[in-house]
Short mmCIF file of N, CA and C in Angstrom, two decimals:
data_model
loop_
_atom_site.label_atom_id
_atom_site.label_comp_id
_atom_site.label_asym_id
_atom_site.label_seq_id
_atom_site.Cartn_x
_atom_site.Cartn_y
_atom_site.Cartn_z
N GLY A 3 153.08 34.49 26.04
CA GLY A 3 153.16 35.51 27.06
C GLY A 3 154.22 36.54 26.73
N SER A 4 154.60 37.32 27.71
CA SER A 4 155.56 38.40 27.52
C SER A 4 156.98 37.91 27.30
N LEU A 5 157.26 36.63 27.60
CA LEU A 5 158.61 36.12 27.44
C LEU A 5 158.92 35.70 26.00
N GLY A 6 157.90 35.42 25.23
CA GLY A 6 158.14 34.91 23.89
C GLY A 6 158.87 33.59 23.96
N GLN A 7 160.00 33.48 23.29
CA GLN A 7 160.80 32.25 23.30
C GLN A 7 161.98 32.36 24.25
N ALA A 8 161.98 33.33 25.15
CA ALA A 8 163.13 33.60 26.00
C ALA A 8 163.37 32.53 27.06
N GLY A 9 162.34 31.86 27.53
CA GLY A 9 162.54 30.86 28.58
C GLY A 9 161.26 30.60 29.33
N ILE A 10 161.41 30.06 30.52
CA ILE A 10 160.24 29.69 31.33
C ILE A 10 160.31 30.39 32.68
N GLU A 11 159.14 30.81 33.15
CA GLU A 11 159.03 31.35 34.50
C GLU A 11 158.09 30.45 35.29
N ILE A 12 158.39 30.31 36.57
CA ILE A 12 157.51 29.57 37.48
C ILE A 12 156.64 30.61 38.18
N VAL A 13 155.34 30.44 38.11
CA VAL A 13 154.40 31.33 38.79
C VAL A 13 153.51 30.46 39.68
N THR A 14 153.58 30.70 40.97
CA THR A 14 152.80 29.87 41.89
C THR A 14 151.40 30.43 42.08
N HIS A 15 150.50 29.58 42.49
CA HIS A 15 149.16 29.98 42.89
C HIS A 15 149.13 30.00 44.41
N PRO A 16 148.23 30.77 45.00
CA PRO A 16 148.17 30.82 46.46
C PRO A 16 147.81 29.44 47.04
N CYS A 17 148.72 28.88 47.76
CA CYS A 17 148.53 27.61 48.47
C CYS A 17 149.29 27.73 49.79
N THR A 18 148.99 26.88 50.72
CA THR A 18 149.76 26.92 51.95
C THR A 18 151.17 26.42 51.67
N LEU A 19 152.08 26.82 52.53
CA LEU A 19 153.45 26.34 52.41
C LEU A 19 153.49 24.82 52.55
N GLU A 20 152.71 24.30 53.45
CA GLU A 20 152.65 22.85 53.65
C GLU A 20 152.17 22.13 52.38
N TYR A 21 151.21 22.70 51.70
CA TYR A 21 150.74 22.10 50.44
C TYR A 21 151.88 22.06 49.41
N HIS A 22 152.60 23.17 49.28
CA HIS A 22 153.73 23.20 48.34
C HIS A 22 154.79 22.18 48.73
N ARG A 23 155.05 22.04 50.01
CA ARG A 23 156.08 21.10 50.48
C ARG A 23 155.68 19.65 50.26
N CYS A 24 154.45 19.30 50.56
CA CYS A 24 154.05 17.89 50.64
C CYS A 24 153.22 17.38 49.46
N LEU A 25 152.45 18.23 48.84
CA LEU A 25 151.49 17.76 47.85
C LEU A 25 151.73 18.24 46.42
N PHE A 26 152.27 19.44 46.28
CA PHE A 26 152.44 19.98 44.93
C PHE A 26 153.56 19.23 44.22
N PRO A 27 153.36 18.83 42.97
CA PRO A 27 154.34 17.97 42.26
C PRO A 27 155.52 18.74 41.64
N TRP A 28 156.28 19.44 42.46
CA TRP A 28 157.40 20.22 41.93
C TRP A 28 158.43 19.36 41.21
N GLU A 29 158.75 18.21 41.77
CA GLU A 29 159.73 17.31 41.13
C GLU A 29 159.30 16.96 39.71
N GLU A 30 158.05 16.55 39.56
CA GLU A 30 157.55 16.13 38.25
C GLU A 30 157.51 17.29 37.26
N ILE A 31 157.09 18.45 37.73
CA ILE A 31 157.03 19.63 36.85
C ILE A 31 158.42 20.01 36.36
N CYS A 32 159.38 20.01 37.26
CA CYS A 32 160.75 20.39 36.88
C CYS A 32 161.35 19.37 35.92
N LYS A 33 161.11 18.08 36.15
CA LYS A 33 161.61 17.05 35.23
C LYS A 33 160.98 17.20 33.85
N LEU A 34 159.70 17.48 33.81
CA LEU A 34 159.01 17.66 32.53
C LEU A 34 159.58 18.87 31.77
N CYS A 35 159.81 19.95 32.49
CA CYS A 35 160.40 21.14 31.84
C CYS A 35 161.78 20.83 31.29
N GLU A 36 162.57 20.07 32.03
CA GLU A 36 163.90 19.70 31.55
C GLU A 36 163.82 18.77 30.33
N GLN A 37 162.83 17.86 30.33
CA GLN A 37 162.65 16.97 29.18
C GLN A 37 162.37 17.77 27.91
N TYR A 38 161.62 18.84 28.05
CA TYR A 38 161.29 19.68 26.90
C TYR A 38 162.35 20.76 26.65
N GLU A 39 163.44 20.68 27.40
CA GLU A 39 164.59 21.57 27.26
C GLU A 39 164.24 23.04 27.45
N TYR A 40 163.34 23.30 28.38
CA TYR A 40 163.05 24.69 28.73
C TYR A 40 164.25 25.29 29.43
N ALA A 41 164.48 26.55 29.20
CA ALA A 41 165.62 27.25 29.79
C ALA A 41 165.13 28.22 30.86
N THR A 42 166.03 28.59 31.74
CA THR A 42 165.72 29.59 32.78
C THR A 42 166.77 30.70 32.72
N PRO A 43 166.77 31.51 31.66
CA PRO A 43 167.76 32.58 31.55
C PRO A 43 167.52 33.70 32.58
N GLN A 44 168.50 34.58 32.68
CA GLN A 44 168.45 35.67 33.66
C GLN A 44 167.23 36.57 33.48
N CYS A 45 166.69 36.65 32.26
CA CYS A 45 165.53 37.51 32.03
C CYS A 45 164.24 36.93 32.61
N CYS A 46 164.28 35.68 33.05
CA CYS A 46 163.09 35.02 33.59
C CYS A 46 163.16 35.02 35.12
N GLY A 47 162.04 34.71 35.75
CA GLY A 47 162.01 34.69 37.20
C GLY A 47 161.00 33.71 37.74
N MET A 48 160.95 33.65 39.06
CA MET A 48 159.93 32.88 39.76
C MET A 48 159.06 33.89 40.49
N HIS A 49 157.76 33.76 40.35
CA HIS A 49 156.82 34.69 40.95
C HIS A 49 155.98 33.91 41.96
N VAL A 50 156.04 34.33 43.20
CA VAL A 50 155.30 33.66 44.27
C VAL A 50 154.07 34.50 44.61
N HIS A 51 152.90 33.91 44.45
CA HIS A 51 151.65 34.60 44.80
C HIS A 51 151.12 34.05 46.11
N PHE A 52 150.65 34.94 46.97
CA PHE A 52 149.93 34.48 48.15
C PHE A 52 148.67 35.31 48.33
N ASN A 53 147.72 34.72 49.01
CA ASN A 53 146.37 35.27 49.13
C ASN A 53 146.37 36.60 49.88
N ARG A 54 145.86 37.62 49.24
CA ARG A 54 145.76 38.94 49.86
C ARG A 54 144.80 38.93 51.05
N ASP A 55 143.73 38.16 50.96
CA ASP A 55 142.73 38.13 52.03
C ASP A 55 143.26 37.59 53.35
N ALA A 56 144.29 36.76 53.29
CA ALA A 56 144.85 36.18 54.51
C ALA A 56 145.45 37.24 55.42
N TRP A 57 145.79 38.40 54.88
CA TRP A 57 146.47 39.45 55.64
C TRP A 57 145.62 40.71 55.80
N HIS A 58 144.35 40.66 55.40
CA HIS A 58 143.54 41.88 55.35
C HIS A 58 143.21 42.45 56.72
N GLN A 59 143.37 41.67 57.79
CA GLN A 59 143.03 42.19 59.12
C GLN A 59 143.98 43.31 59.55
N GLN A 60 145.13 43.38 58.93
CA GLN A 60 146.12 44.35 59.35
C GLN A 60 146.33 45.38 58.24
N ARG A 61 145.92 46.60 58.48
CA ARG A 61 146.01 47.64 57.45
C ARG A 61 147.43 47.93 57.02
N THR A 62 148.38 47.76 57.90
CA THR A 62 149.76 48.14 57.60
C THR A 62 150.59 47.02 56.98
N PHE A 63 150.01 45.85 56.79
CA PHE A 63 150.80 44.71 56.31
C PHE A 63 151.49 45.00 54.98
N HIS A 64 150.77 45.53 54.01
CA HIS A 64 151.36 45.78 52.69
C HIS A 64 152.55 46.74 52.80
N ALA A 65 152.38 47.79 53.57
CA ALA A 65 153.45 48.77 53.72
C ALA A 65 154.67 48.15 54.41
N LYS A 66 154.43 47.32 55.41
CA LYS A 66 155.55 46.69 56.10
C LYS A 66 156.29 45.74 55.17
N LEU A 67 155.58 44.99 54.35
CA LEU A 67 156.21 44.05 53.44
C LEU A 67 157.04 44.78 52.38
N VAL A 68 156.49 45.83 51.80
CA VAL A 68 157.23 46.62 50.80
C VAL A 68 158.44 47.29 51.45
N SER A 69 158.26 47.83 52.64
CA SER A 69 159.37 48.47 53.35
C SER A 69 160.49 47.47 53.62
N PHE A 70 160.12 46.29 54.09
CA PHE A 70 161.12 45.27 54.38
C PHE A 70 161.90 44.90 53.13
N ALA A 71 161.22 44.71 52.01
CA ALA A 71 161.89 44.36 50.75
C ALA A 71 162.81 45.48 50.28
N ALA A 72 162.36 46.73 50.44
CA ALA A 72 163.17 47.86 50.00
C ALA A 72 164.42 48.03 50.85
N VAL A 73 164.26 47.95 52.17
CA VAL A 73 165.38 48.15 53.09
C VAL A 73 166.40 47.01 52.98
N ASN A 74 165.92 45.80 52.75
CA ASN A 74 166.79 44.62 52.74
C ASN A 74 167.03 44.08 51.33
N ASN A 75 166.99 44.95 50.35
CA ASN A 75 167.07 44.49 48.97
C ASN A 75 168.36 43.75 48.64
N LYS A 76 169.48 44.14 49.21
CA LYS A 76 170.75 43.46 48.88
C LYS A 76 170.72 42.01 49.34
N MET A 77 170.27 41.76 50.54
CA MET A 77 170.22 40.40 51.06
C MET A 77 169.18 39.57 50.30
N ILE A 78 168.03 40.16 50.03
CA ILE A 78 166.98 39.43 49.31
C ILE A 78 167.46 39.08 47.90
N LYS A 79 168.11 40.03 47.22
CA LYS A 79 168.63 39.74 45.87
C LYS A 79 169.65 38.60 45.91
N GLN A 80 170.50 38.60 46.93
CA GLN A 80 171.50 37.54 47.03
C GLN A 80 170.84 36.18 47.23
N ILE A 81 169.91 36.08 48.15
CA ILE A 81 169.22 34.82 48.41
C ILE A 81 168.37 34.42 47.22
N ALA A 82 167.77 35.39 46.56
CA ALA A 82 166.87 35.13 45.44
C ALA A 82 167.62 34.75 44.16
N GLY A 83 168.94 34.84 44.18
CA GLY A 83 169.72 34.45 43.01
C GLY A 83 169.75 35.50 41.92
N ARG A 84 169.54 36.75 42.29
CA ARG A 84 169.57 37.84 41.32
C ARG A 84 170.91 38.57 41.42
N SER A 85 171.68 38.52 40.36
CA SER A 85 172.94 39.27 40.34
C SER A 85 172.70 40.71 39.90
N GLU A 86 171.59 40.91 39.22
CA GLU A 86 171.22 42.24 38.74
C GLU A 86 169.86 42.60 39.32
N ASP A 87 169.39 43.78 38.98
CA ASP A 87 168.07 44.22 39.43
C ASP A 87 167.20 44.44 38.19
N PRO A 88 166.67 43.34 37.60
CA PRO A 88 165.89 43.51 36.37
C PRO A 88 164.67 44.39 36.61
N HIS A 89 164.42 45.25 35.68
CA HIS A 89 163.26 46.16 35.74
C HIS A 89 163.33 47.14 36.90
N GLY A 90 164.44 47.25 37.62
CA GLY A 90 164.51 48.13 38.78
C GLY A 90 163.55 47.72 39.87
N MET A 91 163.41 46.41 40.08
CA MET A 91 162.37 45.90 40.97
C MET A 91 162.54 46.30 42.43
N PHE A 92 163.72 46.73 42.83
CA PHE A 92 163.93 47.16 44.20
C PHE A 92 164.02 48.68 44.33
N LYS A 93 163.76 49.40 43.26
CA LYS A 93 163.89 50.86 43.27
C LYS A 93 162.54 51.53 43.53
N TYR A 94 162.06 51.38 44.72
CA TYR A 94 160.82 52.04 45.12
C TYR A 94 161.07 53.53 45.25
N LYS A 95 160.07 54.32 44.92
CA LYS A 95 160.23 55.78 44.96
C LYS A 95 160.66 56.27 46.35
N LEU A 96 160.15 55.66 47.40
CA LEU A 96 160.45 56.14 48.74
C LEU A 96 161.44 55.25 49.49
N ALA A 97 162.13 54.38 48.79
CA ALA A 97 163.03 53.44 49.46
C ALA A 97 164.26 54.12 50.03
N THR A 98 164.58 55.32 49.59
CA THR A 98 165.79 55.97 50.08
C THR A 98 165.56 56.73 51.38
N ARG A 99 164.34 56.84 51.82
CA ARG A 99 164.09 57.50 53.11
C ARG A 99 163.06 56.70 53.88
N ARG A 100 163.10 56.84 55.17
CA ARG A 100 162.13 56.14 56.00
C ARG A 100 160.77 56.83 55.85
N TRP A 101 159.73 56.04 55.91
CA TRP A 101 158.39 56.60 55.83
C TRP A 101 158.01 57.20 57.16
N SER A 102 157.47 58.39 57.14
CA SER A 102 157.00 58.99 58.38
C SER A 102 155.60 58.49 58.71
N ARG A 103 154.88 58.06 57.69
CA ARG A 103 153.53 57.52 57.88
C ARG A 103 153.37 56.35 56.92
N PHE A 104 152.66 55.34 57.34
CA PHE A 104 152.49 54.20 56.46
C PHE A 104 151.51 54.45 55.34
N ARG A 105 150.81 55.56 55.36
CA ARG A 105 149.96 55.84 54.21
C ARG A 105 150.81 56.35 53.04
N ASP A 106 152.11 56.56 53.29
CA ASP A 106 153.05 56.96 52.24
C ASP A 106 153.58 55.76 51.45
N LEU A 107 152.85 54.67 51.45
CA LEU A 107 153.27 53.49 50.72
C LEU A 107 153.59 53.87 49.28
N PRO A 108 154.74 53.45 48.77
CA PRO A 108 155.10 53.82 47.40
C PRO A 108 154.05 53.35 46.41
N SER A 109 153.69 54.24 45.52
CA SER A 109 152.76 53.83 44.47
C SER A 109 153.54 53.00 43.46
N GLN A 110 152.88 52.07 42.83
CA GLN A 110 153.57 51.21 41.89
C GLN A 110 153.36 51.74 40.48
N VAL A 111 154.02 52.86 40.23
CA VAL A 111 153.99 53.47 38.90
C VAL A 111 155.42 53.75 38.48
N ASP A 112 155.64 53.78 37.18
CA ASP A 112 156.98 54.10 36.69
C ASP A 112 157.12 55.62 36.54
N ALA A 113 158.24 56.04 35.99
CA ALA A 113 158.52 57.48 35.88
C ALA A 113 157.48 58.23 35.07
N SER A 114 156.83 57.54 34.12
CA SER A 114 155.83 58.21 33.29
C SER A 114 154.45 58.24 33.96
N GLY A 115 154.32 57.59 35.12
CA GLY A 115 153.04 57.53 35.81
C GLY A 115 152.20 56.31 35.44
N ALA A 116 152.73 55.45 34.57
CA ALA A 116 152.00 54.24 34.17
C ALA A 116 152.16 53.15 35.24
N PRO A 117 151.15 52.33 35.43
CA PRO A 117 151.27 51.24 36.41
C PRO A 117 152.46 50.33 36.08
N ASN A 118 153.15 49.89 37.12
CA ASN A 118 154.32 49.05 36.95
C ASN A 118 154.22 47.86 37.90
N ARG A 119 154.16 46.67 37.34
CA ARG A 119 154.03 45.47 38.16
C ARG A 119 155.38 44.83 38.45
N HIS A 120 156.46 45.43 37.98
CA HIS A 120 157.78 44.82 38.06
C HIS A 120 158.53 45.12 39.35
N TYR A 121 157.84 45.37 40.44
CA TYR A 121 158.51 45.55 41.72
C TYR A 121 158.72 44.21 42.38
N ALA A 122 159.70 44.13 43.28
CA ALA A 122 159.98 42.88 44.00
C ALA A 122 158.73 42.40 44.74
N VAL A 123 157.99 43.34 45.33
CA VAL A 123 156.69 43.03 45.94
C VAL A 123 155.65 43.79 45.13
N ASN A 124 154.87 43.05 44.37
CA ASN A 124 153.87 43.63 43.48
C ASN A 124 152.51 43.59 44.16
N LEU A 125 151.94 44.75 44.42
CA LEU A 125 150.63 44.85 45.07
C LEU A 125 149.49 45.05 44.07
N MET A 126 149.77 44.99 42.80
CA MET A 126 148.75 45.28 41.79
C MET A 126 147.72 44.17 41.58
N PRO A 127 148.08 42.89 41.69
CA PRO A 127 147.03 41.88 41.47
C PRO A 127 145.88 42.06 42.49
N PRO A 128 144.65 41.96 42.05
CA PRO A 128 143.52 42.26 42.94
C PRO A 128 143.32 41.24 44.07
N ARG A 129 143.69 39.99 43.86
CA ARG A 129 143.43 38.96 44.88
C ARG A 129 144.67 38.38 45.52
N THR A 130 145.84 38.73 45.01
CA THR A 130 147.07 38.17 45.57
C THR A 130 148.10 39.27 45.76
N ILE A 131 149.12 38.93 46.51
CA ILE A 131 150.35 39.72 46.59
C ILE A 131 151.39 38.87 45.89
N GLU A 132 152.17 39.49 45.03
CA GLU A 132 153.14 38.75 44.24
C GLU A 132 154.55 39.17 44.62
N VAL A 133 155.38 38.20 44.96
CA VAL A 133 156.80 38.46 45.21
C VAL A 133 157.54 37.99 43.96
N ARG A 134 158.17 38.96 43.27
CA ARG A 134 158.80 38.70 41.97
C ARG A 134 160.32 38.74 42.05
N ALA A 135 160.89 38.67 43.21
CA ALA A 135 162.32 38.89 43.40
C ALA A 135 163.20 37.74 42.92
N PHE A 136 162.65 36.57 42.72
CA PHE A 136 163.45 35.36 42.54
C PHE A 136 163.88 35.11 41.10
N ALA A 137 165.10 34.62 40.96
CA ALA A 137 165.58 34.17 39.65
C ALA A 137 164.85 32.90 39.27
N ALA A 138 164.73 32.67 37.98
CA ALA A 138 164.08 31.45 37.50
C ALA A 138 164.91 30.23 37.89
N THR A 139 164.22 29.14 38.14
CA THR A 139 164.90 27.90 38.50
C THR A 139 164.02 26.71 38.13
N LEU A 140 164.66 25.62 37.86
CA LEU A 140 163.95 24.35 37.68
C LEU A 140 164.45 23.33 38.71
N GLU A 141 164.95 23.83 39.82
CA GLU A 141 165.39 22.98 40.92
C GLU A 141 164.32 22.99 42.00
N PRO A 142 163.69 21.85 42.28
CA PRO A 142 162.63 21.82 43.29
C PRO A 142 163.06 22.36 44.65
N SER A 143 164.28 22.08 45.07
CA SER A 143 164.74 22.57 46.37
C SER A 143 164.83 24.09 46.38
N ARG A 144 165.23 24.69 45.27
CA ARG A 144 165.32 26.14 45.16
C ARG A 144 163.92 26.77 45.15
N ILE A 145 162.99 26.12 44.45
CA ILE A 145 161.61 26.60 44.43
C ILE A 145 161.05 26.62 45.85
N LEU A 146 161.26 25.54 46.59
CA LEU A 146 160.76 25.48 47.97
C LEU A 146 161.45 26.50 48.86
N ALA A 147 162.74 26.71 48.65
CA ALA A 147 163.44 27.74 49.44
C ALA A 147 162.85 29.12 49.18
N ASN A 148 162.51 29.42 47.93
CA ASN A 148 161.89 30.71 47.60
C ASN A 148 160.52 30.85 48.27
N LEU A 149 159.75 29.77 48.24
CA LEU A 149 158.44 29.78 48.91
C LEU A 149 158.60 29.97 50.42
N GLU A 150 159.59 29.32 51.00
CA GLU A 150 159.83 29.44 52.44
C GLU A 150 160.27 30.85 52.82
N LEU A 151 161.12 31.47 52.01
CA LEU A 151 161.54 32.84 52.29
C LEU A 151 160.33 33.79 52.21
N THR A 152 159.51 33.63 51.20
CA THR A 152 158.32 34.48 51.06
C THR A 152 157.40 34.30 52.27
N HIS A 153 157.19 33.07 52.68
CA HIS A 153 156.35 32.78 53.84
C HIS A 153 156.94 33.42 55.11
N ALA A 154 158.23 33.27 55.31
CA ALA A 154 158.88 33.84 56.50
C ALA A 154 158.82 35.37 56.50
N MET A 155 159.02 35.99 55.34
CA MET A 155 158.93 37.45 55.26
C MET A 155 157.51 37.93 55.58
N ALA A 156 156.52 37.24 55.02
CA ALA A 156 155.12 37.63 55.28
C ALA A 156 154.79 37.48 56.76
N ARG A 157 155.18 36.39 57.37
CA ARG A 157 154.89 36.18 58.80
C ARG A 157 155.60 37.22 59.66
N PHE A 158 156.85 37.51 59.32
CA PHE A 158 157.61 38.51 60.06
C PHE A 158 156.93 39.86 59.98
N CYS A 159 156.57 40.27 58.78
CA CYS A 159 155.94 41.59 58.59
C CYS A 159 154.58 41.65 59.28
N TYR A 160 153.87 40.58 59.27
CA TYR A 160 152.56 40.55 59.92
C TYR A 160 152.69 40.64 61.45
N ASN A 161 153.68 39.97 62.00
CA ASN A 161 153.80 39.85 63.45
C ASN A 161 154.56 40.98 64.13
N GLN A 162 155.29 41.77 63.39
CA GLN A 162 156.10 42.83 64.00
C GLN A 162 155.32 44.13 64.10
N PRO A 163 155.58 44.90 65.16
CA PRO A 163 154.89 46.20 65.28
C PRO A 163 155.41 47.20 64.24
N VAL A 164 154.58 48.15 63.93
CA VAL A 164 154.90 49.15 62.91
C VAL A 164 156.19 49.90 63.23
N ASN A 165 156.44 50.21 64.50
CA ASN A 165 157.60 51.04 64.84
C ASN A 165 158.93 50.40 64.40
N ILE A 166 159.00 49.09 64.31
CA ILE A 166 160.22 48.45 63.82
C ILE A 166 160.47 48.85 62.37
N PHE A 167 159.43 48.98 61.59
CA PHE A 167 159.58 49.31 60.18
C PHE A 167 159.79 50.81 59.97
N LEU A 168 159.36 51.61 60.91
CA LEU A 168 159.60 53.05 60.82
C LEU A 168 161.04 53.40 61.16
N SER A 169 161.67 52.56 61.98
CA SER A 169 163.06 52.84 62.32
C SER A 169 164.01 52.05 61.43
N SER A 170 163.95 50.72 61.54
CA SER A 170 164.90 49.92 60.77
C SER A 170 164.51 48.45 60.81
N ALA A 171 163.79 48.01 59.82
CA ALA A 171 163.42 46.59 59.72
C ALA A 171 164.54 45.85 59.02
N THR A 172 165.63 45.67 59.75
CA THR A 172 166.82 45.12 59.14
C THR A 172 166.77 43.60 59.06
N TRP A 173 167.69 43.08 58.30
CA TRP A 173 167.79 41.64 58.14
C TRP A 173 168.09 40.98 59.49
N ARG A 174 168.89 41.66 60.32
CA ARG A 174 169.21 41.11 61.65
C ARG A 174 167.95 40.91 62.49
N SER A 175 167.03 41.86 62.43
CA SER A 175 165.78 41.71 63.20
C SER A 175 164.91 40.59 62.62
N PHE A 176 165.04 40.35 61.33
CA PHE A 176 164.30 39.26 60.67
C PHE A 176 164.81 37.90 61.14
N LEU A 177 166.13 37.80 61.26
CA LEU A 177 166.72 36.53 61.69
C LEU A 177 166.40 36.28 63.14
#
């Protein structure tokens, strides 16, 4: 893959949070990776995918999720274990101003106009939404914490009215 020999990334498949908690063999996978001496350097990450179809009833969901990640990037980076911002994943084109309309969702392109999947919330996969904010880890408790944060952010964005995101979808309102 794109990492070469740099290390290992954990990439989840869309499953329920309960499935990840109770049935998915995170302990065994992490032990196996440690046995083979896989590393989790800063250049690697954990990518959480969830089903795009689960949220399709709400047209504004994607915009609310991206807005929330952009506005709360400092707190998300801290919880996600990122000391840096690799690939500029929190630098959305419109993150410095509030959106006047949700159709102004930032396009996921880089400065040259080429598609860029390296945003904290990647909307490019056709069947999933990918949250790429997390540092790589081989600790099962950390993996589950990342899944729980992603689940909580998605539920919050889905359940809150649009006007909260137009004014200030702050971390305090999330808590």
